Amino acid sequence: MHPRKKEHPKEKAGLHPRNKHRERYNFKHLIATCPELRPYVRRNEFGDESIDFFNPEAVKTLNKALLKHFYGIRYWNIPNNYLCPPIPGRADYLHYLADLLTSQQPAAQTGKLPRGPHVKCLDIGVGANCVYPIIGNREYGWSFVGSDIDPVSIASANKIVEKNPSLKGQIELRLQPNKKDIFRGIIREGEHFDLTICNPPFHASPQEAQAGTLRKLRNLRQKHVKTPVLNFGGQHNELWCAGGEERFISEMIRQSREFATSCFWFTSLVSKSETLKGVYKALEKAGALEVKTISMSQGNKASRFIAWTFLTPTQRQTWVQTKWHEGV
């Protein structure tokens, strides 16, 4: 008797309702859009078409196909060993951010998503992949500034923008000259952002990052793995920093105070729930006037982001009326 084939849900119900990646990957369509994906597609143990997520080149090529098929991105590439982020999770963060902006609309525009280039976002640590600005611009028409401490990342992201006519004039990349600064040196005098977004390095050391990679690979292979292979890539500044994500986010919160009126909502992903206690303490110390914790779910992994603002309700109302009126 043959073992019964495991049934897989057609939808990833945990993803945001507007996320284009809720359905399982249709590899026939993806290959039609991006033929170079074909060599990496095979039948898995359940008889379904898939790729080997253990293979960095397969993962990178899948990302190329997804960005081309769903977002019209003709060219996308990253240097070897740089972070290759899962597209569905990145899209989820942006869709929940759009909901956050929508929640600030006056009653007369309830439910209307702020769209267009006058909605300006700052991506802290844009990386070589430039994925957040790509998805945010293609989904909502938002304009982006992407910052990074790594010149190679900035050069790679610039190349992606230059080779995609639809992104030109919509995304600007800025090199952070001082590794200790997050906003200073990036936000210019008189410049305002509706959102800042960040996927902080969440490990506290190279050893912790390596252990996390081994856990991820064991989950993918369902067997013991001794040698780490970064199937999703990542430079050290993308994966770890002294003190891990709690110290990084807490420092970001402390520095955000200096730019209290330059940004409507500061936000950051928080990978570990145990990080929240320290983050809330930092927010209280900085004097944030409102804090929101938004939960997300990607497959078996629970995730969240934290959002904070220093603007009073009156300042927020004025901001919406003067800066978003074109998009309502």
mmCIF file of C-alpha atoms in Angstrom:
data_model
loop_
_atom_site.group_PDB
_atom_site.id
_atom_site.type_symbol
_atom_site.label_atom_id
_atom_site.label_comp_id
_atom_site.label_asym_id
_atom_site.label_seq_id
_atom_site.Cartn_x
_atom_site.Cartn_y
_atom_site.Cartn_z
ATOM 1 C CA MET A 1 0.000 0.000 0.000
ATOM 2 C CA HIS A 2 1.321 3.434 -0.961
ATOM 3 C CA PRO A 3 1.473 6.093 1.740
ATOM 4 C CA ARG A 4 -1.208 8.700 1.417
ATOM 5 C CA LYS A 5 0.011 11.918 -0.185
ATOM 6 C CA LYS A 6 0.137 14.770 2.268
ATOM 7 C CA GLU A 7 -2.336 17.523 1.460
ATOM 8 C CA HIS A 8 -1.039 21.070 1.349
ATOM 9 C CA PRO A 9 -3.301 24.099 1.745
ATOM 10 C CA LYS A 10 -3.741 26.143 -1.425
ATOM 11 C CA GLU A 11 -3.451 29.373 0.533
ATOM 12 C CA LYS A 12 -0.986 30.593 3.128
ATOM 13 C CA ALA A 13 -3.738 31.883 5.372
ATOM 14 C CA GLY A 14 -1.358 33.622 7.776
ATOM 15 C CA LEU A 15 -0.239 36.165 5.182
ATOM 16 C CA HIS A 16 -1.896 39.566 4.797
ATOM 17 C CA PRO A 17 -5.078 39.506 2.657
ATOM 18 C CA ARG A 18 -3.494 41.811 0.049
ATOM 19 C CA ASN A 19 -0.290 39.771 -0.167
ATOM 20 C CA LYS A 20 0.169 38.450 -3.723
ATOM 21 C CA HIS A 21 1.929 35.365 -2.355
ATOM 22 C CA ARG A 22 -0.898 33.803 -0.360
ATOM 23 C CA GLU A 23 -1.309 31.014 -2.905
ATOM 24 C CA ARG A 24 1.322 28.330 -3.303
ATOM 25 C CA TYR A 25 3.943 29.059 -5.937
ATOM 26 C CA ASN A 26 2.719 28.283 -9.466
ATOM 27 C CA PHE A 27 6.004 27.182 -10.978
ATOM 28 C CA LYS A 28 4.534 26.808 -14.470
ATOM 29 C CA HIS A 29 3.676 30.523 -14.486
ATOM 30 C CA LEU A 30 6.938 31.536 -12.823
ATOM 31 C CA ILE A 31 9.011 29.579 -15.375
ATOM 32 C CA ALA A 32 7.038 31.159 -18.225
ATOM 33 C CA THR A 33 8.013 34.577 -16.834
ATOM 34 C CA CYS A 34 11.568 33.614 -15.875
ATOM 35 C CA PRO A 35 12.845 30.567 -17.842
ATOM 36 C CA GLU A 36 16.117 30.468 -15.894
ATOM 37 C CA LEU A 37 14.149 29.085 -12.939
ATOM 38 C CA ARG A 38 13.371 25.842 -14.820
ATOM 39 C CA PRO A 39 16.587 23.905 -13.952
ATOM 40 C CA TYR A 40 15.934 24.385 -10.228
ATOM 41 C CA VAL A 41 12.350 23.098 -10.164
ATOM 42 C CA ARG A 42 11.804 19.466 -9.219
ATOM 43 C CA ARG A 43 9.223 17.231 -7.618
ATOM 44 C CA ASN A 44 9.519 17.006 -3.850
ATOM 45 C CA GLU A 45 8.726 14.003 -1.649
ATOM 46 C CA PHE A 46 5.016 14.861 -1.799
ATOM 47 C CA GLY A 47 4.986 14.953 -5.604
ATOM 48 C CA ASP A 48 4.642 18.747 -5.707
ATOM 49 C CA GLU A 49 6.786 21.067 -7.797
ATOM 50 C CA SER A 50 9.285 22.958 -5.653
ATOM 51 C CA ILE A 51 12.911 24.065 -5.467
ATOM 52 C CA ASP A 52 15.700 22.983 -3.172
ATOM 53 C CA PHE A 53 15.600 25.751 -0.550
ATOM 54 C CA PHE A 54 18.980 24.418 0.612
ATOM 55 C CA ASN A 55 20.514 25.728 -2.640
ATOM 56 C CA PRO A 56 21.429 29.465 -2.562
ATOM 57 C CA GLU A 57 21.290 29.799 -6.375
ATOM 58 C CA ALA A 58 17.833 28.215 -6.488
ATOM 59 C CA VAL A 59 16.579 30.610 -3.802
ATOM 60 C CA LYS A 60 18.045 33.628 -5.617
ATOM 61 C CA THR A 61 16.533 32.568 -8.946
ATOM 62 C CA LEU A 62 13.131 32.041 -7.318
ATOM 63 C CA ASN A 63 13.321 35.616 -6.011
ATOM 64 C CA LYS A 64 14.144 36.877 -9.517
ATOM 65 C CA ALA A 65 11.109 35.042 -10.870
ATOM 66 C CA LEU A 66 8.766 36.332 -8.137
ATOM 67 C CA LEU A 67 9.902 39.939 -8.550
ATOM 68 C CA LYS A 68 9.560 39.742 -12.333
ATOM 69 C CA HIS A 69 6.212 37.909 -12.346
ATOM 70 C CA PHE A 70 4.397 39.852 -9.625
ATOM 71 C CA TYR A 71 6.119 43.247 -9.670
ATOM 72 C CA GLY A 72 7.372 43.683 -13.241
ATOM 73 C CA ILE A 73 11.049 43.862 -12.239
ATOM 74 C CA ARG A 74 13.096 43.113 -15.369
ATOM 75 C CA TYR A 75 16.498 43.008 -13.683
ATOM 76 C CA TRP A 76 17.304 41.834 -10.174
ATOM 77 C CA ASN A 77 20.554 40.397 -8.886
ATOM 78 C CA ILE A 78 22.705 40.528 -5.751
ATOM 79 C CA PRO A 79 26.393 39.848 -5.090
ATOM 80 C CA ASN A 80 27.305 36.406 -3.798
ATOM 81 C CA ASN A 81 26.777 35.870 -0.058
ATOM 82 C CA TYR A 82 24.519 38.899 0.371
ATOM 83 C CA LEU A 83 21.103 38.573 1.992
ATOM 84 C CA CYS A 84 18.471 37.080 -0.309
ATOM 85 C CA PRO A 85 15.224 37.741 1.574
ATOM 86 C CA PRO A 86 12.025 35.665 1.297
ATOM 87 C CA ILE A 87 9.670 37.828 -0.775
ATOM 88 C CA PRO A 88 6.298 36.907 0.858
ATOM 89 C CA GLY A 89 7.431 37.990 4.337
ATOM 90 C CA ARG A 90 8.880 41.252 3.053
ATOM 91 C CA ALA A 91 5.615 42.019 1.268
ATOM 92 C CA ASP A 92 3.650 41.299 4.452
ATOM 93 C CA TYR A 93 5.498 43.968 6.465
ATOM 94 C CA LEU A 94 4.695 46.559 3.770
ATOM 95 C CA HIS A 95 1.006 45.660 3.572
ATOM 96 C CA TYR A 96 0.641 45.992 7.345
ATOM 97 C CA LEU A 97 2.464 49.329 7.153
ATOM 98 C CA ALA A 98 -0.099 50.471 4.577
ATOM 99 C CA ASP A 99 -2.834 49.508 7.054
ATOM 100 C CA LEU A 100 -1.044 51.517 9.743
ATOM 101 C CA LEU A 101 -1.094 54.615 7.532
ATOM 102 C CA THR A 102 -4.715 53.969 6.576
ATOM 103 C CA SER A 103 -5.705 53.874 10.252
ATOM 104 C CA GLN A 104 -4.602 57.509 10.537
ATOM 105 C CA GLN A 105 -6.994 58.735 7.848
ATOM 106 C CA PRO A 106 -9.905 60.994 8.901
ATOM 107 C CA ALA A 107 -13.323 59.340 9.174
ATOM 108 C CA ALA A 108 -14.369 60.605 5.726
ATOM 109 C CA GLN A 109 -11.549 58.592 4.101
ATOM 110 C CA THR A 110 -11.749 55.486 6.289
ATOM 111 C CA GLY A 111 -10.279 52.473 4.490
ATOM 112 C CA LYS A 112 -8.582 54.477 1.721
ATOM 113 C CA LEU A 113 -4.942 53.461 1.388
ATOM 114 C CA PRO A 114 -2.494 56.357 1.033
ATOM 115 C CA ARG A 115 -0.896 55.819 -2.364
ATOM 116 C CA GLY A 116 1.541 57.713 -4.545
ATOM 117 C CA PRO A 117 5.071 59.103 -4.404
ATOM 118 C CA HIS A 118 4.170 61.787 -1.866
ATOM 119 C CA VAL A 119 4.123 58.955 0.698
ATOM 120 C CA LYS A 120 7.828 58.807 1.519
ATOM 121 C CA CYS A 121 9.560 55.905 3.271
ATOM 122 C CA LEU A 122 13.046 55.392 4.681
ATOM 123 C CA ASP A 123 14.410 51.846 4.575
ATOM 124 C CA ILE A 124 17.195 51.540 7.141
ATOM 125 C CA GLY A 125 19.600 48.842 5.974
ATOM 126 C CA VAL A 126 18.198 48.536 2.459
ATOM 127 C CA GLY A 127 20.748 45.852 1.597
ATOM 128 C CA ALA A 128 22.002 44.789 -1.805
ATOM 129 C CA ASN A 129 18.558 43.348 -2.642
ATOM 130 C CA CYS A 130 16.492 46.580 -2.423
ATOM 131 C CA VAL A 131 13.389 44.427 -1.902
ATOM 132 C CA TYR A 132 11.372 46.652 0.458
ATOM 133 C CA PRO A 133 11.567 49.717 -1.834
ATOM 134 C CA ILE A 134 10.748 47.578 -4.884
ATOM 135 C CA ILE A 135 7.592 46.069 -3.372
ATOM 136 C CA GLY A 136 6.483 49.265 -1.630
ATOM 137 C CA ASN A 137 6.820 51.250 -4.835
ATOM 138 C CA ARG A 138 5.187 48.683 -7.111
ATOM 139 C CA GLU A 139 2.290 47.979 -4.740
ATOM 140 C CA TYR A 140 1.515 51.486 -3.472
ATOM 141 C CA GLY A 141 3.542 53.908 -5.591
ATOM 142 C CA TRP A 142 5.448 55.104 -2.506
ATOM 143 C CA SER A 143 8.837 56.777 -2.924
ATOM 144 C CA PHE A 144 11.805 55.476 -0.968
ATOM 145 C CA VAL A 145 15.171 56.407 0.412
ATOM 146 C CA GLY A 146 17.277 53.360 1.208
ATOM 147 C CA SER A 147 20.274 53.695 3.528
ATOM 148 C CA ASP A 148 23.097 51.267 4.253
ATOM 149 C CA ILE A 149 26.567 51.265 5.825
ATOM 150 C CA ASP A 150 27.919 48.946 3.092
ATOM 151 C CA PRO A 151 29.062 50.534 -0.212
ATOM 152 C CA VAL A 152 28.649 47.199 -2.037
ATOM 153 C CA SER A 153 24.988 47.040 -0.958
ATOM 154 C CA ILE A 154 24.371 50.614 -2.109
ATOM 155 C CA ALA A 155 26.046 49.929 -5.480
ATOM 156 C CA SER A 156 23.984 46.758 -5.980
ATOM 157 C CA ALA A 157 20.695 48.453 -5.059
ATOM 158 C CA ASN A 158 21.549 51.387 -7.351
ATOM 159 C CA LYS A 159 22.168 48.990 -10.228
ATOM 160 C CA ILE A 160 18.739 47.381 -9.686
ATOM 161 C CA VAL A 161 17.059 50.806 -9.768
ATOM 162 C CA GLU A 162 19.014 51.956 -12.843
ATOM 163 C CA LYS A 163 18.164 48.801 -14.817
ATOM 164 C CA ASN A 164 14.419 49.028 -14.087
ATOM 165 C CA PRO A 165 12.840 52.105 -15.740
ATOM 166 C CA SER A 166 9.751 51.809 -13.519
ATOM 167 C CA LEU A 167 11.913 52.398 -10.409
ATOM 168 C CA LYS A 168 13.951 55.367 -11.662
ATOM 169 C CA GLY A 169 13.194 58.559 -9.767
ATOM 170 C CA GLN A 170 11.230 56.547 -7.181
ATOM 171 C CA ILE A 171 14.070 55.077 -5.096
ATOM 172 C CA GLU A 172 17.166 56.929 -3.874
ATOM 173 C CA LEU A 173 20.077 55.158 -2.178
ATOM 174 C CA ARG A 174 22.256 56.853 0.446
ATOM 175 C CA LEU A 175 25.433 55.531 2.066
ATOM 176 C CA GLN A 176 25.541 55.979 5.846
ATOM 177 C CA PRO A 177 29.030 57.419 6.485
ATOM 178 C CA ASN A 178 29.028 56.726 10.243
ATOM 179 C CA LYS A 179 28.264 53.174 11.326
ATOM 180 C CA LYS A 180 27.082 54.380 14.738
ATOM 181 C CA ASP A 181 24.437 56.700 13.277
ATOM 182 C CA ILE A 182 21.070 55.488 12.032
ATOM 183 C CA PHE A 183 19.171 58.642 11.047
ATOM 184 C CA ARG A 184 21.805 61.369 11.284
ATOM 185 C CA GLY A 185 23.664 61.695 7.990
ATOM 186 C CA ILE A 186 20.669 60.234 6.137
ATOM 187 C CA ILE A 187 17.619 62.396 6.980
ATOM 188 C CA ARG A 188 18.327 65.839 5.555
ATOM 189 C CA GLU A 189 17.302 69.184 6.961
ATOM 190 C CA GLY A 190 13.633 69.864 6.258
ATOM 191 C CA GLU A 191 13.048 66.307 4.975
ATOM 192 C CA HIS A 192 10.024 64.343 6.193
ATOM 193 C CA PHE A 193 9.168 60.643 6.042
ATOM 194 C CA ASP A 194 5.800 59.009 6.592
ATOM 195 C CA LEU A 195 7.456 55.726 7.561
ATOM 196 C CA THR A 196 10.824 54.328 8.498
ATOM 197 C CA ILE A 197 11.209 50.571 8.096
ATOM 198 C CA CYS A 198 13.946 48.242 9.276
ATOM 199 C CA ASN A 199 14.815 44.565 9.368
ATOM 200 C CA PRO A 200 17.523 44.713 12.058
ATOM 201 C CA PRO A 201 20.336 42.196 12.488
ATOM 202 C CA PHE A 202 18.866 39.982 15.186
ATOM 203 C CA HIS A 203 21.780 37.800 16.288
ATOM 204 C CA ALA A 204 24.239 38.996 18.930
ATOM 205 C CA SER A 205 27.358 37.216 17.591
ATOM 206 C CA PRO A 206 28.697 35.225 14.612
ATOM 207 C CA GLN A 207 28.291 32.043 16.669
ATOM 208 C CA GLU A 208 24.634 32.792 17.365
ATOM 209 C CA ALA A 209 24.055 33.587 13.675
ATOM 210 C CA GLN A 210 25.674 30.278 12.682
ATOM 211 C CA ALA A 211 23.548 28.354 15.185
ATOM 212 C CA GLY A 212 20.419 30.045 13.785
ATOM 213 C CA THR A 213 21.422 29.060 10.256
ATOM 214 C CA LEU A 214 21.941 25.443 11.315
ATOM 215 C CA ARG A 215 18.484 25.375 12.933
ATOM 216 C CA LYS A 216 16.910 26.759 9.753
ATOM 217 C CA LEU A 217 18.690 24.194 7.573
ATOM 218 C CA ARG A 218 17.722 21.328 9.884
ATOM 219 C CA ASN A 219 14.097 22.426 9.582
ATOM 220 C CA LEU A 220 14.383 22.496 5.787
ATOM 221 C CA ARG A 221 16.111 19.124 5.508
ATOM 222 C CA GLN A 222 14.465 17.466 8.533
ATOM 223 C CA LYS A 223 17.855 15.975 9.415
ATOM 224 C CA HIS A 224 21.004 16.857 11.337
ATOM 225 C CA VAL A 225 23.229 19.385 9.561
ATOM 226 C CA LYS A 226 26.774 20.172 10.738
ATOM 227 C CA THR A 227 27.969 22.635 8.077
ATOM 228 C CA PRO A 228 26.109 25.923 7.725
ATOM 229 C CA VAL A 229 25.204 27.019 4.190
ATOM 230 C CA LEU A 230 23.619 30.459 4.021
ATOM 231 C CA ASN A 231 20.866 29.604 1.575
ATOM 232 C CA PHE A 232 19.402 33.066 2.101
ATOM 233 C CA GLY A 233 22.874 34.632 2.301
ATOM 234 C CA GLY A 234 23.806 37.535 4.500
ATOM 235 C CA GLN A 235 26.821 39.658 5.399
ATOM 236 C CA HIS A 236 27.750 39.972 9.077
ATOM 237 C CA ASN A 237 26.122 43.426 9.371
ATOM 238 C CA GLU A 238 22.894 41.948 7.960
ATOM 239 C CA LEU A 239 22.823 38.998 10.382
ATOM 240 C CA TRP A 240 24.378 40.055 13.684
ATOM 241 C CA CYS A 241 25.567 42.984 15.777
ATOM 242 C CA ALA A 242 26.839 43.359 19.338
ATOM 243 C CA GLY A 243 23.860 43.039 21.664
ATOM 244 C CA GLY A 244 21.606 41.597 18.955
ATOM 245 C CA GLU A 245 18.307 43.062 17.841
ATOM 246 C CA GLU A 246 17.336 44.372 21.294
ATOM 247 C CA ARG A 247 20.350 46.666 21.506
ATOM 248 C CA PHE A 248 20.034 47.711 17.847
ATOM 249 C CA ILE A 249 16.329 48.601 18.110
ATOM 250 C CA SER A 250 16.807 50.313 21.476
ATOM 251 C CA GLU A 251 19.575 52.457 19.980
ATOM 252 C CA MET A 252 17.361 53.220 16.981
ATOM 253 C CA ILE A 253 14.618 54.363 19.350
ATOM 254 C CA ARG A 254 17.061 56.570 21.287
ATOM 255 C CA GLN A 255 18.313 58.190 18.062
ATOM 256 C CA SER A 256 14.803 58.595 16.634
ATOM 257 C CA ARG A 257 14.038 61.136 19.355
ATOM 258 C CA GLU A 258 16.324 63.649 17.578
ATOM 259 C CA PHE A 259 14.118 63.356 14.478
ATOM 260 C CA ALA A 260 10.792 63.337 16.340
ATOM 261 C CA THR A 261 9.040 65.710 13.910
ATOM 262 C CA SER A 262 10.785 64.415 10.778
ATOM 263 C CA CYS A 263 8.855 61.166 10.688
ATOM 264 C CA PHE A 264 5.238 60.136 11.282
ATOM 265 C CA TRP A 265 5.834 56.478 12.205
ATOM 266 C CA PHE A 266 9.175 54.891 13.049
ATOM 267 C CA THR A 267 8.973 51.094 12.745
ATOM 268 C CA SER A 268 11.150 48.001 13.040
ATOM 269 C CA LEU A 269 10.678 44.275 12.740
ATOM 270 C CA VAL A 270 11.150 42.408 16.026
ATOM 271 C CA SER A 271 12.115 38.793 15.434
ATOM 272 C CA LYS A 272 12.139 37.571 19.045
ATOM 273 C CA SER A 273 9.192 38.108 21.386
ATOM 274 C CA GLU A 274 11.570 38.275 24.358
ATOM 275 C CA THR A 275 13.076 41.428 22.794
ATOM 276 C CA LEU A 276 9.850 43.374 23.336
ATOM 277 C CA LYS A 277 10.339 44.018 27.064
ATOM 278 C CA GLY A 278 13.578 45.921 26.503
ATOM 279 C CA VAL A 279 12.144 47.711 23.455
ATOM 280 C CA TYR A 280 9.108 48.937 25.407
ATOM 281 C CA LYS A 281 11.423 50.241 28.125
ATOM 282 C CA ALA A 282 13.474 52.146 25.525
ATOM 283 C CA LEU A 283 10.290 53.625 24.026
ATOM 284 C CA GLU A 284 9.119 54.804 27.431
ATOM 285 C CA LYS A 285 12.509 56.387 28.133
ATOM 286 C CA ALA A 286 12.501 58.144 24.742
ATOM 287 C CA GLY A 287 9.032 59.576 25.367
ATOM 288 C CA ALA A 288 7.154 58.010 22.447
ATOM 289 C CA LEU A 289 3.562 59.268 22.504
ATOM 290 C CA GLU A 290 2.009 56.217 20.873
ATOM 291 C CA VAL A 291 3.322 52.697 20.384
ATOM 292 C CA LYS A 292 1.774 49.908 18.337
ATOM 293 C CA THR A 293 2.820 46.258 18.151
ATOM 294 C CA ILE A 294 1.531 44.646 14.953
ATOM 295 C CA SER A 295 1.508 40.835 14.794
ATOM 296 C CA MET A 296 2.177 38.948 11.579
ATOM 297 C CA SER A 297 2.315 35.271 10.690
ATOM 298 C CA GLN A 298 4.415 33.682 7.943
ATOM 299 C CA GLY A 299 3.924 29.944 7.804
ATOM 300 C CA ASN A 300 4.867 28.414 11.140
ATOM 301 C CA LYS A 301 6.740 31.536 12.211
ATOM 302 C CA ALA A 302 5.083 34.252 14.272
ATOM 303 C CA SER A 303 6.525 37.690 13.651
ATOM 304 C CA ARG A 304 5.768 41.283 14.529
ATOM 305 C CA PHE A 305 6.844 44.857 14.098
ATOM 306 C CA ILE A 306 6.871 47.743 16.505
ATOM 307 C CA ALA A 307 5.762 51.251 15.496
ATOM 308 C CA TRP A 308 6.173 54.460 17.477
ATOM 309 C CA THR A 309 5.551 58.163 16.984
ATOM 310 C CA PHE A 310 6.433 61.350 18.825
ATOM 311 C CA LEU A 311 3.699 63.373 17.113
ATOM 312 C CA THR A 312 0.688 64.579 19.097
ATOM 313 C CA PRO A 313 -2.803 63.767 17.752
ATOM 314 C CA THR A 314 -3.079 67.343 16.461
ATOM 315 C CA GLN A 315 0.283 67.134 14.698
ATOM 316 C CA ARG A 316 -0.745 63.821 13.138
ATOM 317 C CA GLN A 317 -4.018 65.278 11.895
ATOM 318 C CA THR A 318 -2.187 68.224 10.312
ATOM 319 C CA TRP A 319 0.359 65.860 8.731
ATOM 320 C CA VAL A 320 -2.376 63.754 7.093
ATOM 321 C CA GLN A 321 -4.293 66.774 5.812
ATOM 322 C CA THR A 322 -1.242 68.502 4.337
ATOM 323 C CA LYS A 323 0.871 65.589 3.098
ATOM 324 C CA TRP A 324 -1.580 62.874 2.072
ATOM 325 C CA HIS A 325 -4.375 64.844 0.420
ATOM 326 C CA GLU A 326 -3.148 63.837 -3.069
ATOM 327 C CA GLY A 327 -3.617 60.146 -2.252
ATOM 328 C CA VAL A 328 -7.097 60.204 -0.731
#
